[in-house]
PDB file of C-alpha atoms in Angstrom:
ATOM      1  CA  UNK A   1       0.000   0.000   0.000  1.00 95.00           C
ATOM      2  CA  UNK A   2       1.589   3.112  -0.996  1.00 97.00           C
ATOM      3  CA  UNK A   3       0.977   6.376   1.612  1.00 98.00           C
ATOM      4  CA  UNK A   4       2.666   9.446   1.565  1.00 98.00           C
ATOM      5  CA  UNK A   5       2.446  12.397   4.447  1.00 98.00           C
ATOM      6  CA  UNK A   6       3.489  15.874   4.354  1.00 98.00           C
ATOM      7  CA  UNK A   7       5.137  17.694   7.505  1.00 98.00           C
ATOM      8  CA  UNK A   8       6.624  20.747   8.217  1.00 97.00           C
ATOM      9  CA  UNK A   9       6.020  24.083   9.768  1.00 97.00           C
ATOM     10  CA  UNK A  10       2.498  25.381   9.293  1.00 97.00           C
ATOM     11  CA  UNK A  11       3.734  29.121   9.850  1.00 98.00           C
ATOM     12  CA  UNK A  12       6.529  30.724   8.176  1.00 98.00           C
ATOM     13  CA  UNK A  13       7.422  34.486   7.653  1.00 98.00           C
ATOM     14  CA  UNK A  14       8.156  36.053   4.857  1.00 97.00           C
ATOM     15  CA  UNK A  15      11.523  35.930   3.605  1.00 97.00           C
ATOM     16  CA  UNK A  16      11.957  32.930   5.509  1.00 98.00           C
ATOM     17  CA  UNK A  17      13.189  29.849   4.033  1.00 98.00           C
ATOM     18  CA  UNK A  18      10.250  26.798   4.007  1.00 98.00           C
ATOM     19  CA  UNK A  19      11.512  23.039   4.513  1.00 98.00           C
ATOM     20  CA  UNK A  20       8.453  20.577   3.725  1.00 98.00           C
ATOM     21  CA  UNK A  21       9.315  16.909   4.204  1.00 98.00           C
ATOM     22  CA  UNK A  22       7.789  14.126   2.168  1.00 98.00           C
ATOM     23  CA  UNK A  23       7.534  10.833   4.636  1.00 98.00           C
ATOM     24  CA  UNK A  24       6.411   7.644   2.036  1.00 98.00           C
ATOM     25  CA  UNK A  25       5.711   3.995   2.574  1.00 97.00           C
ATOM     26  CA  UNK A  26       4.841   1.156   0.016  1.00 97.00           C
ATOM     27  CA  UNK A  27       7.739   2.025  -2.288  1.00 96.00           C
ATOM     28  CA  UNK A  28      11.202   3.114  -2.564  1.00 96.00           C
ATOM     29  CA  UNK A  29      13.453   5.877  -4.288  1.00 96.00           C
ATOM     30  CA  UNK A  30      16.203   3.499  -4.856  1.00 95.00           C
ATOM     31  CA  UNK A  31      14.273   1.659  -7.362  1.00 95.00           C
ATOM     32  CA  UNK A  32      14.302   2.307 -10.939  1.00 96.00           C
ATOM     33  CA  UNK A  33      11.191   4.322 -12.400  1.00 95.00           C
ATOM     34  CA  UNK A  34      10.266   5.423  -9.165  1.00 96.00           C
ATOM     35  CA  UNK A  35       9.479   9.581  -8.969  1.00 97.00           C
ATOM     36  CA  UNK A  36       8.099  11.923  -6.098  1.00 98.00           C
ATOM     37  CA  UNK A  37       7.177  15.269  -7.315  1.00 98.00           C
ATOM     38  CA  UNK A  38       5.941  18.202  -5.183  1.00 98.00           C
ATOM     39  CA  UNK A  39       2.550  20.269  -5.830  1.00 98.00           C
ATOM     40  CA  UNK A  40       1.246  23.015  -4.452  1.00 98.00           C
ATOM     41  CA  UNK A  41      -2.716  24.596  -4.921  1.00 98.00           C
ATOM     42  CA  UNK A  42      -3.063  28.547  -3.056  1.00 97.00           C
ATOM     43  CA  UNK A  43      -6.780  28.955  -1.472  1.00 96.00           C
ATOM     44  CA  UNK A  44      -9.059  29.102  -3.528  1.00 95.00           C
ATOM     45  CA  UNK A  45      -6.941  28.492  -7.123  1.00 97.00           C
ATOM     46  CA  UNK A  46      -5.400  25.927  -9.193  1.00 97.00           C
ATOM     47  CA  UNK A  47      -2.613  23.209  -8.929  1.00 98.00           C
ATOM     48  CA  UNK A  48       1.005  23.889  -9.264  1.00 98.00           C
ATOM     49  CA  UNK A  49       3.862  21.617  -9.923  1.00 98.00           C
ATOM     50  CA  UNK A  50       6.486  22.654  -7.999  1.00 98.00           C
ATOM     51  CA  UNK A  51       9.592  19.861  -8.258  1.00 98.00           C
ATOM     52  CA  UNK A  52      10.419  16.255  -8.866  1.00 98.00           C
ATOM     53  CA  UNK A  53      12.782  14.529  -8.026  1.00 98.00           C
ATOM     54  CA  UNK A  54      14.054  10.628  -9.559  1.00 97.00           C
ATOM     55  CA  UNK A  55      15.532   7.462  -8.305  1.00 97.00           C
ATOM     56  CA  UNK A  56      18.735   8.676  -9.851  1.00 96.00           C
ATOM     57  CA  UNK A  57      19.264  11.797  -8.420  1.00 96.00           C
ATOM     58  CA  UNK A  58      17.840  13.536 -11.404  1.00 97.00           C
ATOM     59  CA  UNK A  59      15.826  17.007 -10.515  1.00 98.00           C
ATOM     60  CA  UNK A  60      13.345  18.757 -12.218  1.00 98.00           C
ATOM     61  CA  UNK A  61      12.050  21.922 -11.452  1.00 98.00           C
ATOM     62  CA  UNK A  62       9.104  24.314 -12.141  1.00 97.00           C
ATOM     63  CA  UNK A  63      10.163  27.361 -15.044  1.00 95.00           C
ATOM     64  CA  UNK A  64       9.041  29.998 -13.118  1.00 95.00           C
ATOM     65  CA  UNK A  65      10.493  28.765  -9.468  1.00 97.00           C
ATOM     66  CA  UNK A  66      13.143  26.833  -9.795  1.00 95.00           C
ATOM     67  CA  UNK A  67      15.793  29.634  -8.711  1.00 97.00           C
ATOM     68  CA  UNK A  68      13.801  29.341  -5.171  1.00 98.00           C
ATOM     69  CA  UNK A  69      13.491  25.821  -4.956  1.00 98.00           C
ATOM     70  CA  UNK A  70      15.809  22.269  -3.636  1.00 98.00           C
ATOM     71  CA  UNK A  71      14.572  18.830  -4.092  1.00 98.00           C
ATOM     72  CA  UNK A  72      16.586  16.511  -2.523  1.00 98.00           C
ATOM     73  CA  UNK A  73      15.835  12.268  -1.147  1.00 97.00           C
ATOM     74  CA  UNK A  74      17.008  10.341   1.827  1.00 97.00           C
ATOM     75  CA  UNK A  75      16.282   6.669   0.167  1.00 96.00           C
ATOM     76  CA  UNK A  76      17.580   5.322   3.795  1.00 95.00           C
ATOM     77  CA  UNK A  77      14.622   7.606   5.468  1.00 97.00           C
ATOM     78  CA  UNK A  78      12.281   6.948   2.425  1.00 97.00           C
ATOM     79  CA  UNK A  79      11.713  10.651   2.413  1.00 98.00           C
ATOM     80  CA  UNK A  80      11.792  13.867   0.338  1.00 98.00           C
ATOM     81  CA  UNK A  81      12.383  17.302   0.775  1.00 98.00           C
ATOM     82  CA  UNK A  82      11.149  20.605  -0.692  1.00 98.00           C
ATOM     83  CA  UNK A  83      13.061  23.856   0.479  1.00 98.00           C
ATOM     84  CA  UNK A  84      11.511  26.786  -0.901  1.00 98.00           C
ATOM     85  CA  UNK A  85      13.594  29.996  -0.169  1.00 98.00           C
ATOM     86  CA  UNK A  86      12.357  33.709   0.479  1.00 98.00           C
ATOM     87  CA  UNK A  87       9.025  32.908   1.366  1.00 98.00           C
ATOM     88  CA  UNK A  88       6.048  35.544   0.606  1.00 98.00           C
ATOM     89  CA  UNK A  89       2.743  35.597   1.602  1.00 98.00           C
ATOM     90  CA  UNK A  90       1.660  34.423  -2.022  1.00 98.00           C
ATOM     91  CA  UNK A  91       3.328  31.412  -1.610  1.00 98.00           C
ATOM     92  CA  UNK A  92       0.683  30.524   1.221  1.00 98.00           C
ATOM     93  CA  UNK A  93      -1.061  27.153   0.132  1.00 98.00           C
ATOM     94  CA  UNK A  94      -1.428  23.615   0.980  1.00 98.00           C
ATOM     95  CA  UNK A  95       1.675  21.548  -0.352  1.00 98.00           C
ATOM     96  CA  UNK A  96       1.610  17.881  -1.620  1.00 98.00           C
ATOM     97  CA  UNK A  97       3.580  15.709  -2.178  1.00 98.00           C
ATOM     98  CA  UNK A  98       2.574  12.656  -5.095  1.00 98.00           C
ATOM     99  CA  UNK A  99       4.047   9.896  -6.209  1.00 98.00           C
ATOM    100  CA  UNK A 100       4.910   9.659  -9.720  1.00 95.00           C
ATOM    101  CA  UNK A 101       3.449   6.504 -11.941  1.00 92.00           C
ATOM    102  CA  UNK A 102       6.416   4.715 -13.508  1.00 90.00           C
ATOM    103  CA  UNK A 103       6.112   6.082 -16.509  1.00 89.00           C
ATOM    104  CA  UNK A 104       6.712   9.258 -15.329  1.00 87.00           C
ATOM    105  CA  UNK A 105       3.809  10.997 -17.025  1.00 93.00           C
ATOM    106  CA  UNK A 106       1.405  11.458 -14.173  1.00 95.00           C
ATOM    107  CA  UNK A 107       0.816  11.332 -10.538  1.00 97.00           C
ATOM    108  CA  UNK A 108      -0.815   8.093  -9.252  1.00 95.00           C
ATOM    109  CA  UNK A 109      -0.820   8.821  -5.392  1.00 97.00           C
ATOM    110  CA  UNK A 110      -0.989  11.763  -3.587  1.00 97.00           C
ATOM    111  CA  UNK A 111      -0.585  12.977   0.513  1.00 98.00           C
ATOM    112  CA  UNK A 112      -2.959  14.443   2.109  1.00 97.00           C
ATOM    113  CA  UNK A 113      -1.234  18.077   1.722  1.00 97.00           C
ATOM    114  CA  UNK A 114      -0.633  20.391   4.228  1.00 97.00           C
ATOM    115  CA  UNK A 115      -1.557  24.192   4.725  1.00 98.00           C
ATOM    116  CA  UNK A 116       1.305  26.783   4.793  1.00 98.00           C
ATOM    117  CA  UNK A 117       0.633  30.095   5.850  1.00 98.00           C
ATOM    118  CA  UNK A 118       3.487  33.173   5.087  1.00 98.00           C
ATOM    119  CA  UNK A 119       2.313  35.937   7.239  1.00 97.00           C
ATOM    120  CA  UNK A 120       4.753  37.958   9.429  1.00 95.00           C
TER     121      UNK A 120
ATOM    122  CA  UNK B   1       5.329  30.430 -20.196  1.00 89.00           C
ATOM    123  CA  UNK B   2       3.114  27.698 -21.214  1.00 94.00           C
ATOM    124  CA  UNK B   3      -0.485  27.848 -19.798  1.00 96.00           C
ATOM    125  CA  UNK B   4      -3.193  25.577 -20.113  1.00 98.00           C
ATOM    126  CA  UNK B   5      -6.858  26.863 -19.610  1.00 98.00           C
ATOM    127  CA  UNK B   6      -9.885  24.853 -19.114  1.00 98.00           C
ATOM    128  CA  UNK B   7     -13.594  26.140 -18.756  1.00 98.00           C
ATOM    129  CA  UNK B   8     -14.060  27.964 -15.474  1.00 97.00           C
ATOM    130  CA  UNK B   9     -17.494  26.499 -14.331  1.00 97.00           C
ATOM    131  CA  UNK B  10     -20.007  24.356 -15.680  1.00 96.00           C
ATOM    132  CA  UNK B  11     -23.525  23.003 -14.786  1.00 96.00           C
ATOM    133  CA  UNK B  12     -25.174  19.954 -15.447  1.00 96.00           C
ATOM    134  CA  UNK B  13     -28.525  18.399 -14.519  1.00 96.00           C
ATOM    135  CA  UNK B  14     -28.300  15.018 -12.829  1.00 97.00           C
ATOM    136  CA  UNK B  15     -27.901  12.162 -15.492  1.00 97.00           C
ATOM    137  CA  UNK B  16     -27.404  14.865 -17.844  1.00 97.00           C
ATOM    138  CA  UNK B  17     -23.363  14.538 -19.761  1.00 97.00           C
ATOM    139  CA  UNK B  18     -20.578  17.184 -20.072  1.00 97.00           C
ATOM    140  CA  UNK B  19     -17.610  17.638 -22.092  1.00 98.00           C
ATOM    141  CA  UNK B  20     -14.724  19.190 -20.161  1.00 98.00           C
ATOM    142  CA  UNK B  21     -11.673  20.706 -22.342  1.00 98.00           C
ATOM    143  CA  UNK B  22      -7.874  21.324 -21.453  1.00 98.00           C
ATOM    144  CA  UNK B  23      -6.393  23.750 -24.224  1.00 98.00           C
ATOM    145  CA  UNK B  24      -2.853  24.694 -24.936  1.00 97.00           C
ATOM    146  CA  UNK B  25      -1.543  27.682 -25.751  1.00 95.00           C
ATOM    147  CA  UNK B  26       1.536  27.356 -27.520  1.00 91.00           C
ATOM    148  CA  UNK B  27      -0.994  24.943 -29.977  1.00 93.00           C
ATOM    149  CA  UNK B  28      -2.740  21.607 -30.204  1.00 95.00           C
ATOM    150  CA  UNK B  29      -2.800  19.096 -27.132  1.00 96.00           C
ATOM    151  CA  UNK B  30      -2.136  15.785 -28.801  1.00 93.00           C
ATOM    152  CA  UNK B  31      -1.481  12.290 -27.036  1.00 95.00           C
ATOM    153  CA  UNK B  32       1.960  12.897 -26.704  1.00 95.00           C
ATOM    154  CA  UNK B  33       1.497  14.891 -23.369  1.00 97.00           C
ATOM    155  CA  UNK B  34      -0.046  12.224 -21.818  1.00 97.00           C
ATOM    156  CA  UNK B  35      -3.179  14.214 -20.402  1.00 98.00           C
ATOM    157  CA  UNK B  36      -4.467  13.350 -17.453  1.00 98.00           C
ATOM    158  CA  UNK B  37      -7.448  14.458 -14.963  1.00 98.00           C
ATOM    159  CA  UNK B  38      -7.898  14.780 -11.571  1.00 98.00           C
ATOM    160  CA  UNK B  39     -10.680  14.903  -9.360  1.00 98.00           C
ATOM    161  CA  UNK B  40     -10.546  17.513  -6.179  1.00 98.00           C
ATOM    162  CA  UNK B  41     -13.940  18.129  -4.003  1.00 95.00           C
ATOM    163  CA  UNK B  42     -12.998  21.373  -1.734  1.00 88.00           C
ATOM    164  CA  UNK B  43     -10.962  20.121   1.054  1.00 89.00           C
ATOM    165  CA  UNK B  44      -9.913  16.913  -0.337  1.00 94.00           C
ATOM    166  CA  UNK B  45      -6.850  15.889  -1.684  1.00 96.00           C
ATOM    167  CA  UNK B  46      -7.408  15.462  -5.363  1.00 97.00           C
ATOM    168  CA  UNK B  47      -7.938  11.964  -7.107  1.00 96.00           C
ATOM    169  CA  UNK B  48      -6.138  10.687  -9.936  1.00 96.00           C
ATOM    170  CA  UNK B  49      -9.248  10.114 -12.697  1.00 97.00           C
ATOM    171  CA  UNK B  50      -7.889   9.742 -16.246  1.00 98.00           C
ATOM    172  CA  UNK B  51      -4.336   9.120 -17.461  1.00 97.00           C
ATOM    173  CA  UNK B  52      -2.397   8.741 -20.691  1.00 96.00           C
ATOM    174  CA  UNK B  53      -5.539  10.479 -22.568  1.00 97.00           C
ATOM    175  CA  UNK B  54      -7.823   8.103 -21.749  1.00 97.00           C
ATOM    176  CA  UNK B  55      -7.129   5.243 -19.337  1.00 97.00           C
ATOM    177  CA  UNK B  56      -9.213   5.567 -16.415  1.00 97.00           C
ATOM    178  CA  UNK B  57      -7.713   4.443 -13.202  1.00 96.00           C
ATOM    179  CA  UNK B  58      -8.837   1.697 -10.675  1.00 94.00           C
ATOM    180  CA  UNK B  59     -12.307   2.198  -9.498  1.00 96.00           C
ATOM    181  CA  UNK B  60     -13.113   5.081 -11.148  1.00 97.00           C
ATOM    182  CA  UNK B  61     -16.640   4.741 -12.969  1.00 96.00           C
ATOM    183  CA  UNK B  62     -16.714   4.743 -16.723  1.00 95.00           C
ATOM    184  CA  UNK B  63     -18.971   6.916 -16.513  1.00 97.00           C
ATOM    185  CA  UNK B  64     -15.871   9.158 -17.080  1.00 98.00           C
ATOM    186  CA  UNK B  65     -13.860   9.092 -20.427  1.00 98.00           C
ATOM    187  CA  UNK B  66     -11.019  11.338 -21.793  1.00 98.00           C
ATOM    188  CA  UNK B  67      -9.996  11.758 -25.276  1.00 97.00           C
ATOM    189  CA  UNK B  68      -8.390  14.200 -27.652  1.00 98.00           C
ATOM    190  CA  UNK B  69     -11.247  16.557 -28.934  1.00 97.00           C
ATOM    191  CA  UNK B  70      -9.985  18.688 -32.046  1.00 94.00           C
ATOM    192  CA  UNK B  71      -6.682  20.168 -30.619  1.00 96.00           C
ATOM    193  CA  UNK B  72      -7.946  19.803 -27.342  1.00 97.00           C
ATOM    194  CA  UNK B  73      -7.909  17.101 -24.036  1.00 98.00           C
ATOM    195  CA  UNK B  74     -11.331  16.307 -23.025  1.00 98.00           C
ATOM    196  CA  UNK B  75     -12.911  14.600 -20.220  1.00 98.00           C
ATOM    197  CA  UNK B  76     -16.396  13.556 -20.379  1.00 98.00           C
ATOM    198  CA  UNK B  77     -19.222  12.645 -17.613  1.00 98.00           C
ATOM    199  CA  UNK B  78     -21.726  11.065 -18.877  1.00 98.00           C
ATOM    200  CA  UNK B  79     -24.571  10.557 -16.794  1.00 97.00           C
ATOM    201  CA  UNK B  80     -23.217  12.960 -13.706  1.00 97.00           C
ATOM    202  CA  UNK B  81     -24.549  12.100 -10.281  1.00 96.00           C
ATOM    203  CA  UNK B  82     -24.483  14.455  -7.758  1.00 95.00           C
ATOM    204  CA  UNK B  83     -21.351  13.405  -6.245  1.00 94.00           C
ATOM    205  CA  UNK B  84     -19.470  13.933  -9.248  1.00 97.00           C
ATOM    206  CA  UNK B  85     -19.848  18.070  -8.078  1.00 97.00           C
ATOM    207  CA  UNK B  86     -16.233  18.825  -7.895  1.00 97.00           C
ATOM    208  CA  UNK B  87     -13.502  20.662  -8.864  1.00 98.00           C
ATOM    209  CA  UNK B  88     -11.516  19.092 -12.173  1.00 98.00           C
ATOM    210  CA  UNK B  89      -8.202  19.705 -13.247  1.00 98.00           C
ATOM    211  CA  UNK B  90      -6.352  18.143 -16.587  1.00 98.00           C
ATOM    212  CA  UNK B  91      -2.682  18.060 -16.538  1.00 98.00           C
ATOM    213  CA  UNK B  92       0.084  18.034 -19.505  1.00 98.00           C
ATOM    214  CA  UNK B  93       3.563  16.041 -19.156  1.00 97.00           C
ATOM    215  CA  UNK B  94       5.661  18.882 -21.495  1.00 95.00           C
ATOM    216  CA  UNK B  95       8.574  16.376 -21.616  1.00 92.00           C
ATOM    217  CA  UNK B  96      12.132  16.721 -19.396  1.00 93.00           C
ATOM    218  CA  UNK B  97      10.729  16.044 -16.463  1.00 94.00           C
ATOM    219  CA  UNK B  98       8.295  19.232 -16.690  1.00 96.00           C
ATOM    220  CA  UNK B  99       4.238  19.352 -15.547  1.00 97.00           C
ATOM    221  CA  UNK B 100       1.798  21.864 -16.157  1.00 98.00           C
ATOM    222  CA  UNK B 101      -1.754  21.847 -14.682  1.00 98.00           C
ATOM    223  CA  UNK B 102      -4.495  23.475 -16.251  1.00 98.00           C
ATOM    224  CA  UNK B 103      -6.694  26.262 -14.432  1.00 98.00           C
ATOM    225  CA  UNK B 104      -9.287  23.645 -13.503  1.00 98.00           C
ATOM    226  CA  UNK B 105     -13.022  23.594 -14.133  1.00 98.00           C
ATOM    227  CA  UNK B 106     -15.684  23.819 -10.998  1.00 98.00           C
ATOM    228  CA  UNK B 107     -18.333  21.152 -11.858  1.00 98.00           C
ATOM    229  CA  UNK B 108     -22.157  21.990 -10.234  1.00 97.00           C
ATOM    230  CA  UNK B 109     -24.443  18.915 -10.557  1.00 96.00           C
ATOM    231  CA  UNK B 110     -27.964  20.651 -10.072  1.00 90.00           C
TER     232      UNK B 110
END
């Protein structure tokens, strides 16, 4: 059964640097075809991919953040991490994290996401 | 910046079928994205409904399709019951490891 859970700080101010961490079960990271991508969806408004990140090491990162974001994996942990740097308030929203299907062209599990608010 | 725009809302009597679209703008949506749609009711994390244009995944009713429409993705409900109210977003795989969601439709069953 494959289960993924999103934790990190609820609060963060702006200019702060956020650190989300991806906790997964069912699968590992160290096998071949296996992908974890990050998502994020504001109040109110659409979905956002944010980052993925490969069994090999490989990283892949949105156009129009990817100067603000890190993906990295501890396969030992079976866990991901998102740091997203210099925080703003309009980067409040609740963050997933999703599994991606082996083929790599869409997401096949999802956590349960988690609200982040940026407010000072 | 590539964007992808679906309809904003849309209404449907119960029973009664839509026809949900995911455009492109840099041009045609073809199978070679892979489309796929997701299902999110308010609150909920969303639900992984269609992939690869128009394989539906496990235990979704096929009451749902997707297809390529014209140069569009489309997903389809026909006969919509009343939990099928949701929010629905379609999603393009650009290639190199690179997603783009589209701007999601709001689905009223009334």
């Amino acid at each position: 059964q494959v289960t993924l859970k999103e934790s990190g700080p609820a609060l963060v101010k702006p200019t702060q640097t956020l650190t989300l961490t991806c906790s997964f079960s069912g699968f590992s990271l160290s096998t071949r075809g296996m992908r974890v991508s990050w998502i994020r969806q504001p109040p109110g408004k659409a979905l956002e991919w944010l980052a993925r990140i490969d069994w090999d090491d490989d990283e892949f990162y949105s156009t129009s953040l990817k100067t603000r974001l890190t993906i990295s994996k501890d396969t030992s942990k079976n866990q991901v991490v998102l740091t997203m740097t210099n925080m703003d308030p309009v980067d409040t929203a609740t963050y997933y994290c999703a599994r991606v299907e082996r083929s790599g062209w869409f997401f096949d599990y999802w956590g349960q996401g988690m609200l982040v608010t940026v407010s000072s | 910046q590539t964007v992808v725009t679906q309809e904003p809302s849309f209404s449907v009597s119960p029973g009664g079928t839509i026809t949900l679209t995911c455009a492109l703008n840099s041009g045609s949506v073809f199978t070679g994205y892979y489309p796929s749609w997701y299902q999110q009711t308010p609150g909920q994390t969303p639900r992984t409904l269609i992939y690869k244009t128009n394989i539906r995944s496990f235990g979704v009713p096929n009451r749902f399709s997707g297809s390529i429409l014209g140069n569009k993705a489309a997903l389809t409900i026909t006969g919509a019951q009343a939990d099928d109210e949701s929010d629905y977003y379609c999603m393009l795989y650009m290639g190199d490891g690179i997603y783009v969601f589209g701007t999601g439709t709001r689905v009223t069953v009334l």
